[in-house]
Coordinates of C-alpha atoms and ligand atoms in Angstrom, one line a residue:
X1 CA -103.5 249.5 106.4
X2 CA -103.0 245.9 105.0
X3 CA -100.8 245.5 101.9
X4 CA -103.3 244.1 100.0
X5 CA -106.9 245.1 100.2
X6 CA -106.3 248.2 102.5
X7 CA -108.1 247.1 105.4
X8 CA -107.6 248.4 108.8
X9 CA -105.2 246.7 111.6
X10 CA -108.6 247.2 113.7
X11 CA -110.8 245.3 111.2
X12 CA -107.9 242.6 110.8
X13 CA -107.9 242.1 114.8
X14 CA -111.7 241.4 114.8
X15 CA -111.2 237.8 113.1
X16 CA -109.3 234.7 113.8
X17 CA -108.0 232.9 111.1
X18 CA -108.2 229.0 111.1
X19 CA -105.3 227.3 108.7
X20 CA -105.0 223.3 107.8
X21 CA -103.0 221.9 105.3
X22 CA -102.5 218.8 103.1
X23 CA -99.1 218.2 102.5
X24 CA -98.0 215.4 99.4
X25 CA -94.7 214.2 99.9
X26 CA -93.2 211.7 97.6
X27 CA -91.4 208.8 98.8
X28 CA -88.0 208.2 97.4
X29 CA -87.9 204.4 96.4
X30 CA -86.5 202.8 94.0
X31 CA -89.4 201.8 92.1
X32 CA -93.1 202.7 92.3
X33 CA -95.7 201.9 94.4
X34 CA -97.8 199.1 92.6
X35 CA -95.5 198.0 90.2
X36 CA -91.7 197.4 89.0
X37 CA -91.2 200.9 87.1
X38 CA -88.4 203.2 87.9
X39 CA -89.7 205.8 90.3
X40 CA -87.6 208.8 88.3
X41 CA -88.2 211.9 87.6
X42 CA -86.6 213.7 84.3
X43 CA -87.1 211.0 82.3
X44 CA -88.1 210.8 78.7
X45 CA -91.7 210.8 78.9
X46 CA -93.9 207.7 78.8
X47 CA -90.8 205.6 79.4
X48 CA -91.2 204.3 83.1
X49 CA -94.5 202.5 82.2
X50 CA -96.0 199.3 82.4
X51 CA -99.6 197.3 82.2
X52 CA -100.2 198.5 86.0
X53 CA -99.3 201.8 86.0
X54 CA -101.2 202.6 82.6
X55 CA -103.9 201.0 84.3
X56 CA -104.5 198.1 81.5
X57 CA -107.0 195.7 82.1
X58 CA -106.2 192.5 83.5
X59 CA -103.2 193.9 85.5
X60 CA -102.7 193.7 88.8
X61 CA -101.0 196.1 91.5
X62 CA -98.2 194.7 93.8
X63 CA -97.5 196.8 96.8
X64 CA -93.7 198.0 97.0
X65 CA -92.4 197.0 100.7
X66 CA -90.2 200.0 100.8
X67 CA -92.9 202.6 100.5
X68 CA -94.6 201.3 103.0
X69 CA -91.4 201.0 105.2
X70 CA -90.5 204.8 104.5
X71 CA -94.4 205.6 105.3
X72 CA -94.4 203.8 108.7
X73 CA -91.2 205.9 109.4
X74 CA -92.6 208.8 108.4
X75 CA -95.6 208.3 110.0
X76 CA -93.4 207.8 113.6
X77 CA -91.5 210.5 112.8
X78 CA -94.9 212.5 113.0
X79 CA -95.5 210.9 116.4
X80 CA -98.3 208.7 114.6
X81 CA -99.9 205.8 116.1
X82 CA -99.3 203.6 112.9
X83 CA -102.2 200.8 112.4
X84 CA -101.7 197.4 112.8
X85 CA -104.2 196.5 109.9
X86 CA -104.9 199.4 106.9
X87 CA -106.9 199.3 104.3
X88 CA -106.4 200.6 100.5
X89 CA -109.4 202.1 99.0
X90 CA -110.0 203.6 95.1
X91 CA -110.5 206.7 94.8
X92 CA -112.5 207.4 91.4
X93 CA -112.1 210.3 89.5
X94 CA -111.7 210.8 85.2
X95 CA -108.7 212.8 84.7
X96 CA -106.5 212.4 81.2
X97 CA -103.3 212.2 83.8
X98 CA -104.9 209.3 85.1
X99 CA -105.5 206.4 83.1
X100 CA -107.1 203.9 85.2
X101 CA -109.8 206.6 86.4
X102 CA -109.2 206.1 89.9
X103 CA -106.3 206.5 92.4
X104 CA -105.6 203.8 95.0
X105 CA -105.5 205.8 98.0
X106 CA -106.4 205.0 101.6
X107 CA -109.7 206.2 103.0
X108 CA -110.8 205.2 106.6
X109 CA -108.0 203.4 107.6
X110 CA -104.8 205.2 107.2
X111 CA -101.4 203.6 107.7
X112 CA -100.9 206.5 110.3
X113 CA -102.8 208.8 112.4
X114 CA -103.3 211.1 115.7
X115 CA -99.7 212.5 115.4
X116 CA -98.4 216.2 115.7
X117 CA -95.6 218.5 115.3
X118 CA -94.5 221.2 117.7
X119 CA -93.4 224.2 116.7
X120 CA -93.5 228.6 118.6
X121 CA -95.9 230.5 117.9
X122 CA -95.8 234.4 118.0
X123 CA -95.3 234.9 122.0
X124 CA -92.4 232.0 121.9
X125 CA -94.4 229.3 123.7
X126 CA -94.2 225.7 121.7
X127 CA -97.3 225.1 120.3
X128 CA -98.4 221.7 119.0
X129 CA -100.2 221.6 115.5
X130 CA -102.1 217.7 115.5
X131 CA -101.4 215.5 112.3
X132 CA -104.5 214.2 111.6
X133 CA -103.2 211.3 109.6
X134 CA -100.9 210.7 106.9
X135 CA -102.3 208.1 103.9
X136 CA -100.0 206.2 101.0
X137 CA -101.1 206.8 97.9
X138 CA -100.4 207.0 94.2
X139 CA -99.4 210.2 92.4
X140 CA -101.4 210.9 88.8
X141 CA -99.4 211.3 85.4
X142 CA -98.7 215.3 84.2
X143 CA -100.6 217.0 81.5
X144 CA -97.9 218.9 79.5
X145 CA -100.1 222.0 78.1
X146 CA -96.7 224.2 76.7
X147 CA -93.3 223.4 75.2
X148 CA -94.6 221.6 72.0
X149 CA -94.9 223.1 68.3
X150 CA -98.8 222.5 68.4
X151 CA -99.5 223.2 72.1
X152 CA -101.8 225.9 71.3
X153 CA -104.5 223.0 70.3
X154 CA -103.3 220.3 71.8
X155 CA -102.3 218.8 75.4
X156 CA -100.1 215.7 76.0
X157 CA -99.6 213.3 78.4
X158 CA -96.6 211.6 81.0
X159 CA -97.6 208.8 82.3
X160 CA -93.6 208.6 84.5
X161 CA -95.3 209.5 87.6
X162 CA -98.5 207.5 87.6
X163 CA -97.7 205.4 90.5
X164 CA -95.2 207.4 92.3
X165 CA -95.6 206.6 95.9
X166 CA -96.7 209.1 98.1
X167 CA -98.0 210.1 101.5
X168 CA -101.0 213.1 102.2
X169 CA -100.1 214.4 105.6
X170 CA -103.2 216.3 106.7
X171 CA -102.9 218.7 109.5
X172 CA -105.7 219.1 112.3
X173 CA -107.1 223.0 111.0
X174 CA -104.8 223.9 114.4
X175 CA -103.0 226.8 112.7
X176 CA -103.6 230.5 113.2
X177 CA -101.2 232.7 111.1
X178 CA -99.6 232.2 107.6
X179 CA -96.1 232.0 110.1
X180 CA -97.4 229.3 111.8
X181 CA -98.2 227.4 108.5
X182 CA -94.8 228.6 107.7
X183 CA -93.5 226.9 110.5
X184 CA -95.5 224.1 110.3
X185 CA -94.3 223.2 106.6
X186 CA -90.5 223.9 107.5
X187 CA -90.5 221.3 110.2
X188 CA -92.6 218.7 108.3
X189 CA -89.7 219.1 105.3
X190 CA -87.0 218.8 107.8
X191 CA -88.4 216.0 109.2
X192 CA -89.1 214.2 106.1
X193 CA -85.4 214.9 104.5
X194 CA -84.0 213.5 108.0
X195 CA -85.8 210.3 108.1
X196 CA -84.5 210.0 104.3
X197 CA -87.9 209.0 102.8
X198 CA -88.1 212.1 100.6
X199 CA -86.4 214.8 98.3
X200 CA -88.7 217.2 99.4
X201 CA -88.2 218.7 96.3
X202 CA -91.0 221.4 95.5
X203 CA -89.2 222.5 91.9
X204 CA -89.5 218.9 91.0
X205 CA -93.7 218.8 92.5
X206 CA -91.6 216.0 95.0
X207 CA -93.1 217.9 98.1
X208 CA -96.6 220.0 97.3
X209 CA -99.1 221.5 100.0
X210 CA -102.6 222.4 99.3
X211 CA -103.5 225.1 102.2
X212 CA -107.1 225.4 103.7
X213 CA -108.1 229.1 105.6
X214 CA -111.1 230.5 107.0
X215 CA -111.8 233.2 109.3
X216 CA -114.4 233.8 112.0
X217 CA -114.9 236.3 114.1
X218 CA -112.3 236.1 117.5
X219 CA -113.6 234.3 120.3
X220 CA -116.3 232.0 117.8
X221 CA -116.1 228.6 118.7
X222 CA -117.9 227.7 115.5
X223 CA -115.1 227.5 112.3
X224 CA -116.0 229.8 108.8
X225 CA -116.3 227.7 105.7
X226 CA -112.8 226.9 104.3
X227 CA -111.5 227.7 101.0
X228 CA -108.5 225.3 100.2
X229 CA -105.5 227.1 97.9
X230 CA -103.8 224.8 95.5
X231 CA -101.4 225.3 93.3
X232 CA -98.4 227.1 95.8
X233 CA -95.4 225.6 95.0
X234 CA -92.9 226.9 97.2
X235 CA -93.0 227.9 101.1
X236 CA -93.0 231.7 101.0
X237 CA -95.7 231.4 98.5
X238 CA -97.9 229.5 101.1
X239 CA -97.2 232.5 102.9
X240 CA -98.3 235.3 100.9
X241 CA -101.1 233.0 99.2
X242 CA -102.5 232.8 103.0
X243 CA -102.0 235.9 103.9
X244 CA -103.8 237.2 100.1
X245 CA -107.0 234.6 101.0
X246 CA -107.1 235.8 104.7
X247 CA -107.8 239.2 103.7
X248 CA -109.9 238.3 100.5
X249 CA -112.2 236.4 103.2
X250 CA -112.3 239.5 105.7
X251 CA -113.0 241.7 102.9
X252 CA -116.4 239.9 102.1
X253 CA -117.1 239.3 105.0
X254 CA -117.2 242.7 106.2
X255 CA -119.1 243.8 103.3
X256 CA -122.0 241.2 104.5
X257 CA -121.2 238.5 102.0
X258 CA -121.1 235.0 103.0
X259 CA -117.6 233.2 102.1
X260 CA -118.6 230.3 99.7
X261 CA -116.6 227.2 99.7
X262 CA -114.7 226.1 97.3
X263 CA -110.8 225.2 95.6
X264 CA -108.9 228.7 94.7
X265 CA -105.4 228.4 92.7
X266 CA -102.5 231.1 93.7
X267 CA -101.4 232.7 90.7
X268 CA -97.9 233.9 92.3
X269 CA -97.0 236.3 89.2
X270 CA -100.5 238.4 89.2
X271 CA -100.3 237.8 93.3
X272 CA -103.7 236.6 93.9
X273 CA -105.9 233.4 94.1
X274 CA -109.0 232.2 92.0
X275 CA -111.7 230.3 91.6
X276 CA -111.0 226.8 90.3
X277 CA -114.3 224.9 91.1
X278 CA -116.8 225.4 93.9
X279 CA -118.2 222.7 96.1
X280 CA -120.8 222.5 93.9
X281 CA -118.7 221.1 91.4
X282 CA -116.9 219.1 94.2
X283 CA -116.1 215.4 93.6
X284 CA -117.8 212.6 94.9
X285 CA -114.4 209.9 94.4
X286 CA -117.2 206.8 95.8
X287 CA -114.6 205.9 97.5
X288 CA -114.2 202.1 97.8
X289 CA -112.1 199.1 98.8
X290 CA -109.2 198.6 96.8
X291 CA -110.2 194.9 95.1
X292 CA -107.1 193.8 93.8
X293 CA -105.0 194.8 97.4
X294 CA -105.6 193.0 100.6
X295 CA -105.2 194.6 103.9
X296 CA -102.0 195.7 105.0
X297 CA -100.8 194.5 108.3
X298 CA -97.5 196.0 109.8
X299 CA -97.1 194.1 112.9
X300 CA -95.3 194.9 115.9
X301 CA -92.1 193.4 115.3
X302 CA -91.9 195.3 111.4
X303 CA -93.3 198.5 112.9
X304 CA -90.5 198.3 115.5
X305 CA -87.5 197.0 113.3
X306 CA -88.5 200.3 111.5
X307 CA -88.5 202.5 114.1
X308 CA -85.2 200.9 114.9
X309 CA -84.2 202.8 112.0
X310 CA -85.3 206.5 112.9
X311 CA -82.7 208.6 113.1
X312 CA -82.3 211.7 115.6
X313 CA -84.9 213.9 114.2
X314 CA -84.1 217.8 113.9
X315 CA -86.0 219.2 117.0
X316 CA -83.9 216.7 119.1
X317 CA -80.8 217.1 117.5
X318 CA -81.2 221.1 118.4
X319 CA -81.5 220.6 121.8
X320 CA -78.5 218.3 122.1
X321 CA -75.9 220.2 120.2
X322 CA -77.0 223.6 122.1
X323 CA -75.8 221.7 125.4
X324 CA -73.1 219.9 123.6
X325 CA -71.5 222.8 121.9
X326 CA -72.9 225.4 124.0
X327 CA -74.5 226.9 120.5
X328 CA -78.1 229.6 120.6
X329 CA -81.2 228.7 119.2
X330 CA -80.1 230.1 115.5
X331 CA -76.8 228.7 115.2
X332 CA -77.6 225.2 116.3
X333 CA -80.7 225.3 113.4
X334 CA -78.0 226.8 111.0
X335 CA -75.6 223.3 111.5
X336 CA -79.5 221.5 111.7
X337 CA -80.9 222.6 108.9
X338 CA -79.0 219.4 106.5
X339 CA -79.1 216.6 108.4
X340 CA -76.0 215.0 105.9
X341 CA -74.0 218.6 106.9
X342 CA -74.9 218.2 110.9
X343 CA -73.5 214.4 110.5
X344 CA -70.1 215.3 108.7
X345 CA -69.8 218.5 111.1
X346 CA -70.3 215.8 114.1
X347 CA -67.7 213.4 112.7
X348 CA -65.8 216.1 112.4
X349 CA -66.0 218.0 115.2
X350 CA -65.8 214.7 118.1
X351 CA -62.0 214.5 116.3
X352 CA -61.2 217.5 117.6
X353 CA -59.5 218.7 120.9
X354 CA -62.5 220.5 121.6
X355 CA -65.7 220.4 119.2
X356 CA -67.5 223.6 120.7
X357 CA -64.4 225.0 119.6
X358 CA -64.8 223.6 115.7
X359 CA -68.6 224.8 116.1
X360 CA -67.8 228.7 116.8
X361 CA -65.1 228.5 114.6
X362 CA -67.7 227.2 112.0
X363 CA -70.3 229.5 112.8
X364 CA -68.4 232.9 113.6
X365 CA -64.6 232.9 111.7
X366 CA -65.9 230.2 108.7
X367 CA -69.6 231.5 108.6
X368 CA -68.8 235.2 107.9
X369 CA -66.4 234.9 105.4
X370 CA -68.8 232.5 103.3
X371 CA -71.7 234.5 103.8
X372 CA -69.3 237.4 102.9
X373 CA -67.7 235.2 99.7
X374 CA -71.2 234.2 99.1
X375 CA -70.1 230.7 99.0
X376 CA -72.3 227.6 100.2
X377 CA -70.5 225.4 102.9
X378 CA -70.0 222.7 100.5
X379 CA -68.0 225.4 98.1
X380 CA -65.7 226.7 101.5
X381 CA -62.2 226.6 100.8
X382 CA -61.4 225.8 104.2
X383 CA -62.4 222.2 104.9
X384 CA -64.1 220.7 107.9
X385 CA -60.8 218.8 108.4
X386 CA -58.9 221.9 107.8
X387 CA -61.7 223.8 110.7
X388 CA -60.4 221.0 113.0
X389 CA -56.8 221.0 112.5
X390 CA -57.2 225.4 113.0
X391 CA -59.3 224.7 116.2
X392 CA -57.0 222.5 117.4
X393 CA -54.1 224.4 117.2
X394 CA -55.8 227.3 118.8
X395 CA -56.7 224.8 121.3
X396 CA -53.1 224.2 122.0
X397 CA -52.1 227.8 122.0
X398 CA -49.8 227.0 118.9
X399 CA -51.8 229.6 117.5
X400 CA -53.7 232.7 118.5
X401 CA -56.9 233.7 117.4
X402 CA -55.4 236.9 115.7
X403 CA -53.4 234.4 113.8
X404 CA -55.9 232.2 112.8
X405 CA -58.0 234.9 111.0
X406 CA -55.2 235.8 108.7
X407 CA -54.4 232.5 108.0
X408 CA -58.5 232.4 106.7
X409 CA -58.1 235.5 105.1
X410 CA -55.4 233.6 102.8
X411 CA -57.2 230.6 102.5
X412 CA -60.1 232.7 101.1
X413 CA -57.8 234.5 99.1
X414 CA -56.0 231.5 97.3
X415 CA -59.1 229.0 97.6
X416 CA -57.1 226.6 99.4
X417 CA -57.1 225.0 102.2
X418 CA -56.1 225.4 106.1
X419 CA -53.9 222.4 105.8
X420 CA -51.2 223.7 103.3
X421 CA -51.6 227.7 104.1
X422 CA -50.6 227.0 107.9
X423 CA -47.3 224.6 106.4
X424 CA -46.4 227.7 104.2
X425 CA -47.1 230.0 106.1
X426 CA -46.1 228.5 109.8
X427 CA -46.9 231.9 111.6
X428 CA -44.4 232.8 114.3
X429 CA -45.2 232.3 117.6
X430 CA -43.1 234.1 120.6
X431 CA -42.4 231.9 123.0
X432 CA -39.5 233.9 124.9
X433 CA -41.0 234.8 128.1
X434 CA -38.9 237.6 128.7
X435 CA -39.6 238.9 125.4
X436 CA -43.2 238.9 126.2
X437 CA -42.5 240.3 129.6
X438 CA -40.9 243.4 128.1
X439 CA -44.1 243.8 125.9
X440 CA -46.7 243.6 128.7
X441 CA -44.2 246.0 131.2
X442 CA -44.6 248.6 128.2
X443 CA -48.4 247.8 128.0
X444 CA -48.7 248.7 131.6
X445 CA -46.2 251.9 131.9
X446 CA -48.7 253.0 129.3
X447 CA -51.9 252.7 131.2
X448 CA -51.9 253.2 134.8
X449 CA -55.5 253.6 135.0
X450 CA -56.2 250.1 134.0
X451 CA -53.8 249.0 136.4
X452 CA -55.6 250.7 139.5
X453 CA -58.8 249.3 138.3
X454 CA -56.9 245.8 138.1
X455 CA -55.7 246.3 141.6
X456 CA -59.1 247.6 142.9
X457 CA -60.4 244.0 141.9
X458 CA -61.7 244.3 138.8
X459 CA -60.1 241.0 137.5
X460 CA -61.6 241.1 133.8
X461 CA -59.2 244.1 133.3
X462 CA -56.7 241.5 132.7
X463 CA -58.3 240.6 129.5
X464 CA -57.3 244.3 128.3
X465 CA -53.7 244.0 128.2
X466 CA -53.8 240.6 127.1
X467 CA -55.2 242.3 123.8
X468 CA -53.0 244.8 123.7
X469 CA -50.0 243.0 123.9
X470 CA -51.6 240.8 121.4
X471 CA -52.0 243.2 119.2
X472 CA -48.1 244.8 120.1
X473 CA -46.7 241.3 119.1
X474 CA -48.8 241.2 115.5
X475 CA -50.3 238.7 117.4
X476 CA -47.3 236.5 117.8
X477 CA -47.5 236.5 121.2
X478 CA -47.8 232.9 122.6
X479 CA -51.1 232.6 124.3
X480 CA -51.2 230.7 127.2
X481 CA -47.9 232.1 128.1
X482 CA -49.2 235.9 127.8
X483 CA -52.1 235.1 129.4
X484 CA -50.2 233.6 132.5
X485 CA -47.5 236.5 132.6
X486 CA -50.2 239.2 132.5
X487 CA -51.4 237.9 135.1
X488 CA -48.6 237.2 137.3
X489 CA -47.5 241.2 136.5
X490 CA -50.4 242.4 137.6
X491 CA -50.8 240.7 140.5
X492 CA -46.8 241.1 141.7
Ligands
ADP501 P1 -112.5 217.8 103.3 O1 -113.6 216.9 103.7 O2 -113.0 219.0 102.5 O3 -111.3 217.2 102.6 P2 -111.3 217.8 105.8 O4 -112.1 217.9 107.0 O5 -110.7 216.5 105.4 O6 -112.0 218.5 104.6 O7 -110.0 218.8 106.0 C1 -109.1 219.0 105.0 C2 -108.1 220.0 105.6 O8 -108.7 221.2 105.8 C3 -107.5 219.6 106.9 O9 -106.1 219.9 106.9 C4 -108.2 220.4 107.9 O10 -107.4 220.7 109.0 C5 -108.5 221.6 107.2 N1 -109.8 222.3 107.6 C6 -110.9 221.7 107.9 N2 -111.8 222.6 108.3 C7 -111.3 223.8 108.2 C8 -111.7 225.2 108.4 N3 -112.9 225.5 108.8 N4 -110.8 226.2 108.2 C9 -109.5 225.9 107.8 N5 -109.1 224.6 107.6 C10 -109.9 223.6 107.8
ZN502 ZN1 -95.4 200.5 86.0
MG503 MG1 -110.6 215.3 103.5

């Protein structure tokens, strides 16, 4: 039985579900995108304004060079063919938010199209969701209907992010599970905070996706009407507002209604979508070319001293550091996920004697006592620095691994770093091979069965009284030295 409607898995599996989605991502430049105004958000409102961007008459929009530098990057990053020549069109509309009644958009002739993102479907194969094209455009102002003494009867108006440049990334309706949008949105973030052209952040309406879903039944060739979701402001809620609207459309459906289409909102606290407007009351924007804006050209040479610019993108980066630090699939998207964290870890970690070494360390030792602390990696005690310096010294045999926890354990403890715990604290190390010989002679009086297996050629056995003389010498035990007596007993 579903969660929400109670239908059956068996009615469920008789439709496929067709997703698409239109993604609004805000660049990060310094200004906005037709004029000189701080591109800011938080400030006090109606302060970043000017005769452009309150749409007064007479002046005129100037576009910003850097937004469409960060778009062309973005638009590579989303293996986009970007246009040599594209065009700026209005897009007219009468909102209060928007003060010059139409939005310069771009229409036909996008800045970049026909690109994709790959990402694994259910049965783990890579599957490759098509971009259809990702436009600049201007954000609208915000309507404030709460927070004021008289907001019951009233509504005001910020005009800060009139202007604000942005992108629409629209999907190919390629999608086939609220996972794969999932997915599909995760990536497109990552992607978007690596290239460094966005803050990505939904809280602040700096990254906002409008999902389209319809279902037909499995095998159709022929698409269901669509009914696009607005209104989801955070990734999970994509999730849930799909899967909701998946199940809403089934449920008519199988009742012998017809879906209609039309713009739902999510309402995430009563868990459900609704009607906003139908496509009867859809807009007609008359779209037309922007007047005041000549064509854009980005030739060859700009588009490649841009590309120039790209850095490793996060798919790429994966694959590399799971050769390079011999990492799985999780923990190299764990040191992924920031692109700023997976540079300082890299800096850090190429210092080292051996940086696969710093990367388990980081992952297994570090990792578990943060996630146990429940402490972010910026708030660890234990510095990258301080990882390296540990991992090296391991490295060197100076110290064993045995020692190395409980020198974390302190760190954690105190909330200080490796650095000054391991000066303190300068654990012994035995280094007296005839000390260690009597230790491992005791070790294997003790267990003769582990001996025969030893002799019978099971060679891994050796690793068993390495560990417990280890754990005989408190785990003072030099070692490489223990590791090369054991060894040299058992085979006399
Ligand atoms: P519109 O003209 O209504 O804006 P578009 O064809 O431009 O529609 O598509 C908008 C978004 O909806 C795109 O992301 C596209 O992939 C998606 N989409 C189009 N048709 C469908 C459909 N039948 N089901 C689900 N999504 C769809
Ligand atoms: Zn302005
Ligand atoms: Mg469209």
């Amino acid at each position: 039985m579903s969660a929400i409607t109670g239908l059956s898995p068996e009615v469920v599996a008789k439709y496929e579900v067709v997703i698409g989605l239109e993604v609004h991502v805000q660049l990060l430049t310094a200004t906005k995108a037709f004029c000189g105004c701080a591109n800011q958000y938080g400030s006090a409102p109606n302060t970043n304004v000017c005769p452009t961007c309150l749409g007064l008459p007479g002046a005129l929009p100037v576009l910003n060079k850097q937004a469409v530098e960060f778009a062309t990057l973005a638009g590579l990053a989303l293996n986009c063919q970007i246009r040599e020549q594209s065009i700026f069109a209005r897009k007219n509309y009468f909102y209060p938010d928007s003060p010059k009644g139409y939005q310069i958009s771009q229409f036909d002739k996008p800045i970049a199209e026909h690109g994709w993102i790959d990402i694994v479907d259910a049965n783990g194969d890579v599957k490759r969701i098509g971009v259809t094209r990702a436009h600049m455009e201007e954000d609208a102002g915000k309507s404030i209907h709460d927070g004021f003494a008289d907001s019951a009867t009233r509504t005001y108006v910020d005009l800060n992010r009139c202007g604000t440049p942005l992108i629409e990334i629209v999907s190919e309706p390629d999608m086939r599970t609220p996972d794969e949008a999932y997915q599909y949105l995760t990536l497109l973030k990552e992607i978007m905070l690596y290239c460094g052209v966005s803050d990505c952040n939904m809280e602040e309406g700096s990254l906002r996706c409008d999902a389209n879903v319809s279902i037909m039944p499995r095998g159709s060739k022929t698409f269901g009407t669509k009914v696009e979701v607005k209104n989801v402001n955070s990734f999970r809620y994509v999730r849930s507002a799909l899967e909701y609207e998946i199940e809403r459309q089934i449920e008519i459906v199988e009742d012998g209604g017809t879906i209609k289409q039309e713009t739902r909102l999510w309402s995430q606290p009563e868990g459900r979508t609704f009607s906003m407007r139908s496509k009867e009351q859809a807009h007609d924007y008359r779209y037309f070319p922007e007047p005041d804006l000549p064509p854009l050209i980005v030739s060859d040479a700009w588009k490649a001293a841009i590309a120039a610019t790209m850095p490793e993108l996060p798919e790429a980066r994966r694959k590399r550091m799971i050769a390079e630090y011999e990492l799985n699939k999780q923990d190299a998207e764990t040191l992924t996920a920031e692109r700023e964290f997976a540079d300082r870890f890299e800096t850090a970690a190429r210092t080292a004697k051996s940086p696969r070494r710093v990367a388990n360390l980081l992952l297994s030792e570090l990792g578990g006592r943060l996630k146990a602390a429940g402490l972010e990696l910026d708030a660890s005690p234990v510095t990258l620095a301080g990882l390296v310096q540990a991992a090296d010294l391991v490295e060197e045999g100076k110290i064993s691994s045995k020692q190395l926890k409980g020198l974390f354990d302190i760190c954690f403890e105190k909330s200080e770093d490796f650095g000054p715990v391991y000066e303190r604290e300068k654990p012994q190390q035995i280094t007296d091979s005839s000390a260690i010989e009597a230790m491992i002679d005791e070790v294997i009086a003790a267990n003769p069965a582990q001996v025969a297996q030893y002799k019978a050629g099971k060679k891994t056995v050796a690793g068993f009284f390495v560990g417990q003389v280890m754990r005989a010498s408190k785990g003072q035990a030099n070692p490489a030295l223990l590791n090369e007596l054991v060894t040299k007993k058992l085979d006399a």
